[in-house]
């Protein structure tokens, strides 16, 4: 099996720490985001996923691509790897865990053991852009 799961994710940093979410029943933390629906572009997919997971609206004017990471898939038995396109954007509203999200926390580089492999790669990407120390 060598299938790749293609997802989008929102990178939000505050105080040098990245926003992380934990879906109910999952052991590791993930970035807010998920799979595109048929016909969705990156903006539509990321903004929809963040709205569904955190009940905030992203700001289209500040939406920027941060980069793409690839890592071993975690808790995805049908896939061997994840390709995650990461984006930054401002937001409006207060974070409220919604739908499948049971927890939200801010994490730093010292929290790597709590993160899914693709999140670890995204944390390194964010650090390479000076977003996290």
PDB file of C-alpha atoms in Angstrom:
ATOM      1  CA  UNK A   1       0.000   0.000   0.000  1.00  0.00           C
ATOM      2  CA  UNK A   2       1.431   3.354  -1.008  1.00  0.00           C
ATOM      3  CA  UNK A   3      -1.573   5.649  -1.190  1.00  0.00           C
ATOM      4  CA  UNK A   4      -1.228   9.325  -0.304  1.00  0.00           C
ATOM      5  CA  UNK A   5      -3.952  11.259   1.519  1.00  0.00           C
ATOM      6  CA  UNK A   6      -4.184  14.826   0.159  1.00  0.00           C
ATOM      7  CA  UNK A   7      -5.339  17.382   2.761  1.00  0.00           C
ATOM      8  CA  UNK A   8      -5.254  21.101   3.518  1.00  0.00           C
ATOM      9  CA  UNK A   9      -4.446  22.668   6.879  1.00  0.00           C
ATOM     10  CA  UNK A  10      -4.534  26.041   8.614  1.00  0.00           C
ATOM     11  CA  UNK A  11      -1.441  27.168  10.499  1.00  0.00           C
ATOM     12  CA  UNK A  12      -2.279  29.657  13.236  1.00  0.00           C
ATOM     13  CA  UNK A  13       0.463  30.872  15.567  1.00  0.00           C
ATOM     14  CA  UNK A  14      -0.018  32.915  18.728  1.00  0.00           C
ATOM     15  CA  UNK A  15       2.746  33.731  21.175  1.00  0.00           C
ATOM     16  CA  UNK A  16       5.168  31.513  19.263  1.00  0.00           C
ATOM     17  CA  UNK A  17       2.918  28.458  19.617  1.00  0.00           C
ATOM     18  CA  UNK A  18       0.772  26.704  16.983  1.00  0.00           C
ATOM     19  CA  UNK A  19      -2.900  25.942  17.307  1.00  0.00           C
ATOM     20  CA  UNK A  20      -3.587  22.198  17.458  1.00  0.00           C
ATOM     21  CA  UNK A  21      -6.807  20.199  17.597  1.00  0.00           C
ATOM     22  CA  UNK A  22      -7.617  16.702  18.759  1.00  0.00           C
ATOM     23  CA  UNK A  23     -10.527  14.865  17.210  1.00  0.00           C
ATOM     24  CA  UNK A  24     -12.566  12.747  19.579  1.00  0.00           C
ATOM     25  CA  UNK A  25     -11.102   9.253  19.753  1.00  0.00           C
ATOM     26  CA  UNK A  26      -7.678  10.253  18.349  1.00  0.00           C
ATOM     27  CA  UNK A  27      -4.466   9.930  20.326  1.00  0.00           C
ATOM     28  CA  UNK A  28      -2.391  12.677  18.660  1.00  0.00           C
ATOM     29  CA  UNK A  29      -2.913  16.346  17.822  1.00  0.00           C
ATOM     30  CA  UNK A  30      -3.541  17.601  14.279  1.00  0.00           C
ATOM     31  CA  UNK A  31      -3.715  20.936  12.502  1.00  0.00           C
ATOM     32  CA  UNK A  32      -7.204  22.265  11.778  1.00  0.00           C
ATOM     33  CA  UNK A  33      -8.149  21.239   8.255  1.00  0.00           C
ATOM     34  CA  UNK A  34      -8.981  18.148   6.261  1.00  0.00           C
ATOM     35  CA  UNK A  35      -9.874  16.772   2.870  1.00  0.00           C
ATOM     36  CA  UNK A  36     -11.164  18.858  -0.002  1.00  0.00           C
ATOM     37  CA  UNK A  37     -14.695  18.194  -1.188  1.00  0.00           C
ATOM     38  CA  UNK A  38     -15.110  17.597  -4.943  1.00  0.00           C
ATOM     39  CA  UNK A  39     -14.494  20.820  -6.858  1.00  0.00           C
ATOM     40  CA  UNK A  40     -13.153  22.779  -3.870  1.00  0.00           C
ATOM     41  CA  UNK A  41     -10.097  24.976  -4.232  1.00  0.00           C
ATOM     42  CA  UNK A  42      -7.641  25.417  -1.362  1.00  0.00           C
ATOM     43  CA  UNK A  43      -9.307  28.541   0.065  1.00  0.00           C
ATOM     44  CA  UNK A  44     -12.771  26.980   0.025  1.00  0.00           C
ATOM     45  CA  UNK A  45     -11.571  23.761   1.645  1.00  0.00           C
ATOM     46  CA  UNK A  46      -9.472  25.377   4.385  1.00  0.00           C
ATOM     47  CA  UNK A  47     -12.071  27.999   5.277  1.00  0.00           C
ATOM     48  CA  UNK A  48     -14.868  25.382   5.368  1.00  0.00           C
ATOM     49  CA  UNK A  49     -12.865  22.950   7.496  1.00  0.00           C
ATOM     50  CA  UNK A  50     -11.820  25.658   9.974  1.00  0.00           C
ATOM     51  CA  UNK A  51     -15.401  26.936  10.208  1.00  0.00           C
ATOM     52  CA  UNK A  52     -16.663  23.382  10.838  1.00  0.00           C
ATOM     53  CA  UNK A  53     -13.953  22.526  13.387  1.00  0.00           C
ATOM     54  CA  UNK A  54     -13.408  25.804  15.262  1.00  0.00           C
ATOM     55  CA  UNK A  55     -16.441  28.011  14.474  1.00  0.00           C
ATOM     56  CA  UNK A  56     -14.322  30.939  13.190  1.00  0.00           C
ATOM     57  CA  UNK A  57     -14.205  32.611   9.791  1.00  0.00           C
ATOM     58  CA  UNK A  58     -10.894  32.953   7.960  1.00  0.00           C
ATOM     59  CA  UNK A  59      -9.939  36.210   6.272  1.00  0.00           C
ATOM     60  CA  UNK A  60      -9.628  35.781   2.502  1.00  0.00           C
ATOM     61  CA  UNK A  61      -7.487  38.924   2.083  1.00  0.00           C
ATOM     62  CA  UNK A  62      -4.708  37.534   4.323  1.00  0.00           C
ATOM     63  CA  UNK A  63      -4.897  33.915   3.066  1.00  0.00           C
ATOM     64  CA  UNK A  64      -1.395  32.750   2.042  1.00  0.00           C
ATOM     65  CA  UNK A  65       0.252  29.451   1.137  1.00  0.00           C
ATOM     66  CA  UNK A  66       2.945  28.473   3.638  1.00  0.00           C
ATOM     67  CA  UNK A  67       4.088  25.295   1.885  1.00  0.00           C
ATOM     68  CA  UNK A  68       3.452  21.593   1.456  1.00  0.00           C
ATOM     69  CA  UNK A  69       4.678  18.839   3.760  1.00  0.00           C
ATOM     70  CA  UNK A  70       4.657  15.084   3.347  1.00  0.00           C
ATOM     71  CA  UNK A  71       4.766  12.585   6.196  1.00  0.00           C
ATOM     72  CA  UNK A  72       3.745   9.104   7.237  1.00  0.00           C
ATOM     73  CA  UNK A  73      -0.019   8.821   7.685  1.00  0.00           C
ATOM     74  CA  UNK A  74      -1.247   8.402  11.251  1.00  0.00           C
ATOM     75  CA  UNK A  75      -4.527   6.697  12.129  1.00  0.00           C
ATOM     76  CA  UNK A  76      -5.427   6.444   8.409  1.00  0.00           C
ATOM     77  CA  UNK A  77      -5.297   2.717   7.580  1.00  0.00           C
ATOM     78  CA  UNK A  78      -6.127   3.218   3.882  1.00  0.00           C
ATOM     79  CA  UNK A  79      -3.150   5.556   3.346  1.00  0.00           C
ATOM     80  CA  UNK A  80       0.606   5.250   3.789  1.00  0.00           C
ATOM     81  CA  UNK A  81       1.434   8.975   3.580  1.00  0.00           C
ATOM     82  CA  UNK A  82      -0.141  12.400   3.935  1.00  0.00           C
ATOM     83  CA  UNK A  83       0.450  15.363   1.623  1.00  0.00           C
ATOM     84  CA  UNK A  84      -0.620  18.446   3.546  1.00  0.00           C
ATOM     85  CA  UNK A  85      -0.829  21.885   1.941  1.00  0.00           C
ATOM     86  CA  UNK A  86      -0.448  24.449   4.743  1.00  0.00           C
ATOM     87  CA  UNK A  87      -1.909  27.951   4.725  1.00  0.00           C
ATOM     88  CA  UNK A  88      -1.960  30.969   7.016  1.00  0.00           C
ATOM     89  CA  UNK A  89      -4.739  33.513   7.382  1.00  0.00           C
ATOM     90  CA  UNK A  90      -6.212  35.910   9.866  1.00  0.00           C
ATOM     91  CA  UNK A  91      -9.524  34.969  11.437  1.00  0.00           C
ATOM     92  CA  UNK A  92     -12.650  36.463  12.956  1.00  0.00           C
ATOM     93  CA  UNK A  93     -14.363  34.939  15.967  1.00  0.00           C
ATOM     94  CA  UNK A  94     -13.479  33.019  19.083  1.00  0.00           C
ATOM     95  CA  UNK A  95     -12.236  29.424  18.847  1.00  0.00           C
ATOM     96  CA  UNK A  96     -14.903  26.929  19.863  1.00  0.00           C
ATOM     97  CA  UNK A  97     -14.295  23.195  19.344  1.00  0.00           C
ATOM     98  CA  UNK A  98     -17.090  21.938  17.077  1.00  0.00           C
ATOM     99  CA  UNK A  99     -18.205  18.738  15.342  1.00  0.00           C
ATOM    100  CA  UNK A 100     -15.529  16.045  15.812  1.00  0.00           C
ATOM    101  CA  UNK A 101     -13.081  18.319  17.664  1.00  0.00           C
ATOM    102  CA  UNK A 102     -12.816  17.501  21.355  1.00  0.00           C
ATOM    103  CA  UNK A 103      -9.883  19.710  22.315  1.00  0.00           C
ATOM    104  CA  UNK A 104      -7.831  22.655  21.111  1.00  0.00           C
ATOM    105  CA  UNK A 105      -4.449  23.655  22.505  1.00  0.00           C
ATOM    106  CA  UNK A 106      -1.406  25.691  21.528  1.00  0.00           C
ATOM    107  CA  UNK A 107       1.823  23.713  21.149  1.00  0.00           C
ATOM    108  CA  UNK A 108       5.486  24.478  20.677  1.00  0.00           C
ATOM    109  CA  UNK A 109       8.521  22.615  19.410  1.00  0.00           C
ATOM    110  CA  UNK A 110       8.915  20.890  22.792  1.00  0.00           C
ATOM    111  CA  UNK A 111       5.538  19.149  22.274  1.00  0.00           C
ATOM    112  CA  UNK A 112       6.568  17.059  19.219  1.00  0.00           C
ATOM    113  CA  UNK A 113       5.645  13.750  20.857  1.00  0.00           C
ATOM    114  CA  UNK A 114       1.993  14.901  21.050  1.00  0.00           C
ATOM    115  CA  UNK A 115       1.751  15.643  17.313  1.00  0.00           C
ATOM    116  CA  UNK A 116       0.814  13.540  14.302  1.00  0.00           C
ATOM    117  CA  UNK A 117       3.749  13.132  11.864  1.00  0.00           C
ATOM    118  CA  UNK A 118       2.392  15.649   9.327  1.00  0.00           C
ATOM    119  CA  UNK A 119       1.912  18.210  12.116  1.00  0.00           C
ATOM    120  CA  UNK A 120       5.557  17.715  13.141  1.00  0.00           C
ATOM    121  CA  UNK A 121       6.576  18.461   9.554  1.00  0.00           C
ATOM    122  CA  UNK A 122       4.296  21.528   9.487  1.00  0.00           C
ATOM    123  CA  UNK A 123       5.801  22.753  12.762  1.00  0.00           C
ATOM    124  CA  UNK A 124       9.252  22.564  11.168  1.00  0.00           C
ATOM    125  CA  UNK A 125       7.899  24.392   8.099  1.00  0.00           C
ATOM    126  CA  UNK A 126       6.442  27.151  10.286  1.00  0.00           C
ATOM    127  CA  UNK A 127       9.758  27.419  12.158  1.00  0.00           C
ATOM    128  CA  UNK A 128      11.641  27.742   8.859  1.00  0.00           C
ATOM    129  CA  UNK A 129       9.420  30.771   8.089  1.00  0.00           C
ATOM    130  CA  UNK A 130      10.133  32.298  11.503  1.00  0.00           C
ATOM    131  CA  UNK A 131       6.589  31.741  12.801  1.00  0.00           C
ATOM    132  CA  UNK A 132       7.650  29.625  15.803  1.00  0.00           C
ATOM    133  CA  UNK A 133      10.902  29.850  17.741  1.00  0.00           C
TER     134      UNK A 133
END
